[in-house]
Amino acid sequence: MPIVQFTPFSSLIQPAFWHELTNLKIDVLRLSDDALPVSGSYSTGRSVVDRESGNEIALGCNLSVGSESFDKDYKAPAGSIPVSGTFKNFNTIEDFKAADKTALFNQEAEKIWDHILKTRNTALLSHFLLITYADLKKYKYYYWFAFPAFVSKPAWEIAEDGWRDATDQFSSEALSSIHTQFHSHPSPLPFFLVRSDSNGTSIAPVESYATFFESTPPSSQTIAFVDPSANPTNPGWPLRNLLAYLRALYPETTSTVRVLCWRDAELHQSTWKSRFGVLEAGGVSSNGGGRPSAVGWEKNPQGKLGPRVADLAPMMDPTMLANQAVDLNLKLMRWRILPALDLEKISSTKCLLLGAGTLGCYVARTLMGWGVRTITFVDSSHVSFSNPVRQPLFEFEDCLHGGKPKAACAADRLKKVYPGINATGHMLSIPMPGHPVPSASVAQTKADVEKLEALIAEHDAIFLLMDSRESRWLPTVIGAAKGKIVLNAALGFDTFLVMRHGARGSSVPAGGSRLGCYYCNDIVAPSDSLTDRTLDQQCTVTRPGLAPIAASTTVELLASLLQHPDGIHAPAPPINVDPRNDASQSDDSTGSVLGLVPHQLRGFLAQFRNMHIVGAAYDRCTGCSETVLQTYEKEGFEMMLKAFNDPKYLPALTGLDKLYDEGEAALESVDWDEEDGDEDF
Amino acid sequence: MLTRSQFEIACKAFIATHSTVVPHSPAAEALQGWSWNEHPSVPGLGFMSRTAIHYWRTRSISTDPLPIADDLEEAFSEEDEASTTSASETLRSQQYVVYSATFQVPAFYFTVHDSQGIPLSLSDLVRTSLFHPFAFEQTNSTTFGLTRPSSSFPLLSQGDHPILGTPSWYLHPCETATSVNEIMAELHRDDWSEEQRLVRWLETWFMIVGTAVNCRL
């Protein structure tokens, strides 16, 4: 005959249990590792029909603990069987590891066995052990349950006809009668006796075995238990100790036991789920009346013996909570609006912000909104009293004592907004063409250039957000040489320019047109625009709302570019596309899932109007022409130094000077048509 | 739309209707097991709650990286021919029907946690039996996609339980009223009492919610 196999208990922990354990550890236990009583509960097993496969899935044979498990007067949820346990929390992970698990286990098994013999009571049959170590700093809980069960030797066997529906043995009326009596019992009966005779079917607690079955023939005696297993051929764990109890106390009459696995908590279900089987003790017990050995440590999810770890950091750690929330908000966009949106492509883009002023602050905030995780600031100045009202990452206190370095301060503030961000700030002044480098500063300038080169190399997108024209030249050259995405934003009083630099000429596929950079439309090289200017000319004097508009536009341009299948090579939308005609945008082959990827946007706040502009690359450009890039790659800092020191160097290198001369000559020979008065944007 | 007092009447009548014996069916399960909870101190802010059991719809323990303590595995073993391997992991879902004062309709709030007591993240959540598999039909390529583009599926969001203040997930109620009213207009019968109408309203609401999540008990 086959051996009876029991479904072990599996622990089911409610989240509130960990909160209670935390409170208990902090407020009550502190450093104590004394054993404490704990309570849990189980109820009838449940199986569900899987909607897809139609298969019946037996859910775990659960022993559940919750927030009330440490209560002195524990009350199991309605319809559940309360069980007692022993709880021991260790102070360190080492103590937890080193604990003599076998001794702890045997102590509990001994307790159960003694209780059976001394009291003839079933109250401790499902007694359990729980050992824990709570790593409260990391919100990690190590724990291990044991559900001691006495091993019967030889093992119990099931009669030939196996486990059957209870209805094979009991009429529906009998089962209904059991159900009614079970529920009318003052306290829930985990184990009970069933007797069928001429008076019908009646039940009684197992403790009254001798009297209740006194005049009942063995064929009408049934032992029943509330079965937490839903598996049709495996009874639940509590039956093991019930059988051990019966064999210990009534060895003469229990070599054959008729067992009813009670699984019908609710009556409204159309079919009875309880199971019935006849068990044979399979021979004389070999341990001669002593305590049988016990098993029952819970296995981990890999099926091995060992503790489990509940890592609650994702729900408890505020930083991680923020992390999830940031992503969730973005992911929601994908649910309905843009299923094809590749958020990771945006959030994984490392962004270098050159300039931590008005534009830099707003660009950083908008990047954060997109979930960008790496934001690096470069700025050479300190926070001044005029900054905080326009530059949202700074506060009044930052201006005191000469002001904090802007780049570092802005990075710190980003971390305050969202601790998960990887933000850094670098105090660095970007050398500019037409601003000669005194010989004493050459070493410093060289170091600055190298640092900028390294920073640009480490990032994917470079934002030019400085307040002068010529400071954009160096990063334009380095960015183009290294094939980075370069985005540029510049402010006038009520106008702005937002653009993306085109890809480097040598990387553009044959036949493709190349988009220009900031300097491509210039026929003069960048030079000193700062010296000899009045205050209002030096500072960015703009309408306050302009910077956030330009900054957001820049970031959104990056987002659209990243979503475009061609990325940095995305062509500009044809000039005749009317951006107001937005219905066709997403179908347009030039667009990304986010819409068009324009080359340049000029915004006119006075008219509340944006204009698309496409500027082709210029082969004599001082910023991105191959001549400049190749010279830079060949000569490195030497070339830079010439550009900084000699205003005539770049025009000579690119041939702009010749063009200028030609232009001057042409100018003299042409009569201008004065009517052509278009804006020269 | 419902007022808060209509919501309370509807819930209580609904619970009374469905606590009596009804035939066992998946559709009926959505309506069972609910009980009424009062706000601990403020009267009139009650809500319905229940606990439902779920399981992993797609998840195999062998391939999923679960937090384990490798170095904690014990050397001793237990020889035991009389035990089976454990059954499927049980997931518990705490579910609430709460009145949304903003949208003046009931809102479905819920949490799901695994057997270790860890609340599930969004990516785990969608692999439980709480969510219909077809929810992913056209969005397989992305990690998240709980809706077919054509369905009027309510958006899932994370937020605090309005009464308990605990972190929850909820189905956004913004589209509920329209859908429920549309169906109610078809069902309407003149001989309904106000209470019958409210119960039908709530049942219809459950039907709408059922298109998004599996409301089995």
mmCIF file of N, CA, C and O in Angstrom, chain A residues 440-483:
data_model
loop_
_atom_site.group_PDB
_atom_site.id
_atom_site.type_symbol
_atom_site.label_atom_id
_atom_site.label_comp_id
_atom_site.label_asym_id
_atom_site.label_seq_id
_atom_site.Cartn_x
_atom_site.Cartn_y
_atom_site.Cartn_z
ATOM 1 N N ALA A 440 50.946 82.571 -17.523
ATOM 2 C CA ALA A 440 50.934 81.976 -16.183
ATOM 3 C C ALA A 440 49.758 81.014 -16.015
ATOM 4 O O ALA A 440 49.782 80.126 -15.156
ATOM 5 N N SER A 441 48.736 81.174 -16.848
ATOM 6 C CA SER A 441 47.530 80.354 -16.665
ATOM 7 C C SER A 441 47.445 79.212 -17.646
ATOM 8 O O SER A 441 46.440 78.488 -17.668
ATOM 9 N N VAL A 442 48.459 79.039 -18.473
ATOM 10 C CA VAL A 442 48.359 78.021 -19.519
ATOM 11 C C VAL A 442 48.148 76.626 -18.929
ATOM 12 O O VAL A 442 47.303 75.854 -19.396
ATOM 13 N N ALA A 443 48.892 76.343 -17.846
ATOM 14 C CA ALA A 443 48.765 75.006 -17.244
ATOM 15 C C ALA A 443 47.347 74.778 -16.736
ATOM 16 O O ALA A 443 46.751 73.719 -16.966
ATOM 17 N N GLN A 444 46.807 75.813 -16.074
ATOM 18 C CA GLN A 444 45.451 75.699 -15.548
ATOM 19 C C GLN A 444 44.442 75.526 -16.686
ATOM 20 O O GLN A 444 43.548 74.681 -16.625
ATOM 21 N N THR A 445 44.626 76.297 -17.738
ATOM 22 C CA THR A 445 43.716 76.206 -18.880
ATOM 23 C C THR A 445 43.780 74.823 -19.502
ATOM 24 O O THR A 445 42.764 74.234 -19.871
ATOM 25 N N LYS A 446 44.993 74.309 -19.578
ATOM 26 C CA LYS A 446 45.163 72.969 -20.147
ATOM 27 C C LYS A 446 44.403 71.941 -19.290
ATOM 28 O O LYS A 446 43.694 71.063 -19.809
ATOM 29 N N ALA A 447 44.538 72.098 -17.975
ATOM 30 C CA ALA A 447 43.836 71.169 -17.077
ATOM 31 C C ALA A 447 42.320 71.291 -17.256
ATOM 32 O O ALA A 447 41.593 70.291 -17.277
ATOM 33 N N ASP A 448 41.860 72.546 -17.405
ATOM 34 C CA ASP A 448 40.422 72.764 -17.585
ATOM 35 C C ASP A 448 39.928 72.098 -18.870
ATOM 36 O O ASP A 448 38.868 71.477 -18.897
ATOM 37 N N VAL A 449 40.710 72.261 -19.927
ATOM 38 C CA VAL A 449 40.302 71.663 -21.197
ATOM 39 C C VAL A 449 40.247 70.138 -21.071
ATOM 40 O O VAL A 449 39.299 69.492 -21.525
ATOM 41 N N GLU A 450 41.253 69.597 -20.404
ATOM 42 C CA GLU A 450 41.286 68.138 -20.243
ATOM 43 C C GLU A 450 40.097 67.644 -19.417
ATOM 44 O O GLU A 450 39.494 66.625 -19.732
ATOM 45 N N LYS A 451 39.778 68.404 -18.390
ATOM 46 C CA LYS A 451 38.659 68.008 -17.551
ATOM 47 C C LYS A 451 37.359 68.037 -18.364
ATOM 48 O O LYS A 451 36.520 67.130 -18.278
ATOM 49 N N LEU A 452 37.219 69.083 -19.154
ATOM 50 C CA LEU A 452 36.010 69.203 -19.970
ATOM 51 C C LEU A 452 35.939 68.057 -20.982
ATOM 52 O O LEU A 452 34.877 67.475 -21.209
ATOM 53 N N GLU A 453 37.092 67.749 -21.572
ATOM 54 C CA GLU A 453 37.127 66.626 -22.524
ATOM 55 C C GLU A 453 36.689 65.334 -21.845
ATOM 56 O O GLU A 453 35.895 64.557 -22.395
ATOM 57 N N ALA A 454 37.204 65.128 -20.633
ATOM 58 C CA ALA A 454 36.852 63.895 -19.921
ATOM 59 C C ALA A 454 35.363 63.866 -19.597
ATOM 60 O O ALA A 454 34.684 62.846 -19.765
ATOM 61 N N LEU A 455 34.841 65.006 -19.144
ATOM 62 C CA LEU A 455 33.423 65.063 -18.790
ATOM 63 C C LEU A 455 32.546 64.801 -20.017
ATOM 64 O O LEU A 455 31.563 64.070 -19.949
ATOM 65 N N ILE A 456 32.922 65.409 -21.122
ATOM 66 C CA ILE A 456 32.118 65.217 -22.337
ATOM 67 C C ILE A 456 32.176 63.748 -22.770
ATOM 68 O O ILE A 456 31.165 63.159 -23.152
ATOM 69 N N ALA A 457 33.361 63.154 -22.642
ATOM 70 C CA ALA A 457 33.504 61.748 -23.031
ATOM 71 C C ALA A 457 32.605 60.846 -22.185
ATOM 72 O O ALA A 457 32.071 59.851 -22.673
ATOM 73 N N GLU A 458 32.417 61.217 -20.897
ATOM 74 C CA GLU A 458 31.638 60.355 -19.991
ATOM 75 C C GLU A 458 30.133 60.500 -20.179
ATOM 76 O O GLU A 458 29.366 59.721 -19.622
ATOM 77 N N HIS A 459 29.696 61.524 -20.862
ATOM 78 C CA HIS A 459 28.256 61.780 -20.958
ATOM 79 C C HIS A 459 27.746 61.528 -22.374
ATOM 80 O O HIS A 459 28.520 61.436 -23.309
ATOM 81 N N ASP A 460 26.427 61.419 -22.464
ATOM 82 C CA ASP A 460 25.819 61.153 -23.771
ATOM 83 C C ASP A 460 25.267 62.423 -24.411
ATOM 84 O O ASP A 460 25.266 62.557 -25.622
ATOM 85 N N ALA A 461 24.756 63.296 -23.583
ATOM 86 C CA ALA A 461 24.159 64.522 -24.120
ATOM 87 C C ALA A 461 24.778 65.716 -23.413
ATOM 88 O O ALA A 461 24.890 65.729 -22.184
ATOM 89 N N ILE A 462 25.202 66.691 -24.221
ATOM 90 C CA ILE A 462 25.869 67.875 -23.685
ATOM 91 C C ILE A 462 24.941 69.058 -23.899
ATOM 92 O O ILE A 462 24.498 69.319 -25.025
ATOM 93 N N PHE A 463 24.616 69.738 -22.820
ATOM 94 C CA PHE A 463 23.746 70.912 -22.917
ATOM 95 C C PHE A 463 24.598 72.175 -22.815
ATOM 96 O O PHE A 463 25.331 72.355 -21.846
ATOM 97 N N LEU A 464 24.474 73.043 -23.804
ATOM 98 C CA LEU A 464 25.184 74.319 -23.756
ATOM 99 C C LEU A 464 24.222 75.364 -23.207
ATOM 100 O O LEU A 464 23.311 75.802 -23.899
ATOM 101 N N LEU A 465 24.434 75.733 -21.951
ATOM 102 C CA LEU A 465 23.483 76.606 -21.265
ATOM 103 C C LEU A 465 24.197 77.796 -20.646
ATOM 104 O O LEU A 465 23.804 78.288 -19.597
ATOM 105 N N MET A 466 25.272 78.208 -21.292
ATOM 106 C CA MET A 466 26.050 79.307 -20.718
ATOM 107 C C MET A 466 25.432 80.634 -21.107
ATOM 108 O O MET A 466 24.506 80.714 -21.896
ATOM 109 N N ASP A 467 26.008 81.693 -20.534
ATOM 110 C CA ASP A 467 25.426 82.993 -20.811
ATOM 111 C C ASP A 467 26.249 83.781 -21.822
ATOM 112 O O ASP A 467 25.990 84.941 -22.035
ATOM 113 N N SER A 468 27.224 83.156 -22.433
ATOM 114 C CA SER A 468 27.907 83.897 -23.489
ATOM 115 C C SER A 468 28.030 83.015 -24.709
ATOM 116 O O SER A 468 27.931 81.788 -24.649
ATOM 117 N N ARG A 469 28.242 83.688 -25.805
ATOM 118 C CA ARG A 469 28.286 83.025 -27.078
ATOM 119 C C ARG A 469 29.574 82.220 -27.239
ATOM 120 O O ARG A 469 29.542 81.042 -27.600
ATOM 121 N N GLU A 470 30.683 82.848 -26.900
ATOM 122 C CA GLU A 470 31.956 82.216 -27.224
ATOM 123 C C GLU A 470 32.298 81.054 -26.289
ATOM 124 O O GLU A 470 33.092 80.197 -26.639
ATOM 125 N N SER A 471 31.681 81.001 -25.101
ATOM 126 C CA SER A 471 31.992 79.890 -24.202
ATOM 127 C C SER A 471 31.413 78.569 -24.742
ATOM 128 O O SER A 471 31.753 77.489 -24.281
ATOM 129 N N ARG A 472 30.546 78.674 -25.732
ATOM 130 C CA ARG A 472 29.960 77.451 -26.296
ATOM 131 C C ARG A 472 30.858 76.804 -27.339
ATOM 132 O O ARG A 472 30.599 75.690 -27.774
ATOM 133 N N TRP A 473 31.888 77.545 -27.731
ATOM 134 C CA TRP A 473 32.695 77.043 -28.842
ATOM 135 C C TRP A 473 33.452 75.756 -28.486
ATOM 136 O O TRP A 473 33.373 74.761 -29.198
ATOM 137 N N LEU A 474 34.173 75.791 -27.367
ATOM 138 C CA LEU A 474 34.999 74.634 -27.007
ATOM 139 C C LEU A 474 34.179 73.349 -26.872
ATOM 140 O O LEU A 474 34.512 72.335 -27.501
ATOM 141 N N PRO A 475 33.073 73.373 -26.080
ATOM 142 C CA PRO A 475 32.276 72.132 -26.012
ATOM 143 C C PRO A 475 31.630 71.750 -27.349
ATOM 144 O O PRO A 475 31.401 70.571 -27.592
ATOM 145 N N THR A 476 31.383 72.743 -28.204
ATOM 146 C CA THR A 476 30.836 72.420 -29.531
ATOM 147 C C THR A 476 31.842 71.569 -30.297
ATOM 148 O O THR A 476 31.486 70.539 -30.893
ATOM 149 N N VAL A 477 33.091 71.999 -30.266
ATOM 150 C CA VAL A 477 34.134 71.280 -30.994
ATOM 151 C C VAL A 477 34.337 69.882 -30.395
ATOM 152 O O VAL A 477 34.324 68.875 -31.109
ATOM 153 N N ILE A 478 34.490 69.830 -29.064
ATOM 154 C CA ILE A 478 34.766 68.526 -28.429
ATOM 155 C C ILE A 478 33.568 67.592 -28.620
ATOM 156 O O ILE A 478 33.716 66.415 -28.960
ATOM 157 N N GLY A 479 32.358 68.145 -28.420
ATOM 158 C CA GLY A 479 31.148 67.337 -28.567
ATOM 159 C C GLY A 479 31.026 66.772 -29.976
ATOM 160 O O GLY A 479 30.692 65.592 -30.165
ATOM 161 N N ALA A 480 31.305 67.614 -30.983
ATOM 162 C CA ALA A 480 31.212 67.153 -32.361
ATOM 163 C C ALA A 480 32.264 66.089 -32.640
ATOM 164 O O ALA A 480 31.995 65.070 -33.282
ATOM 165 N N ALA A 481 33.475 66.314 -32.132
ATOM 166 C CA ALA A 481 34.552 65.354 -32.383
ATOM 167 C C ALA A 481 34.222 64.003 -31.768
ATOM 168 O O ALA A 481 34.536 62.948 -32.328
ATOM 169 N N LYS A 482 33.578 64.012 -30.596
ATOM 170 C CA LYS A 482 33.297 62.754 -29.909
ATOM 171 C C LYS A 482 31.932 62.183 -30.277
ATOM 172 O O LYS A 482 31.498 61.184 -29.705
ATOM 173 N N GLY A 483 31.244 62.827 -31.195
ATOM 174 C CA GLY A 483 29.963 62.286 -31.665
ATOM 175 C C GLY A 483 28.864 62.332 -30.614
ATOM 176 O O GLY A 483 27.975 61.484 -30.588
#
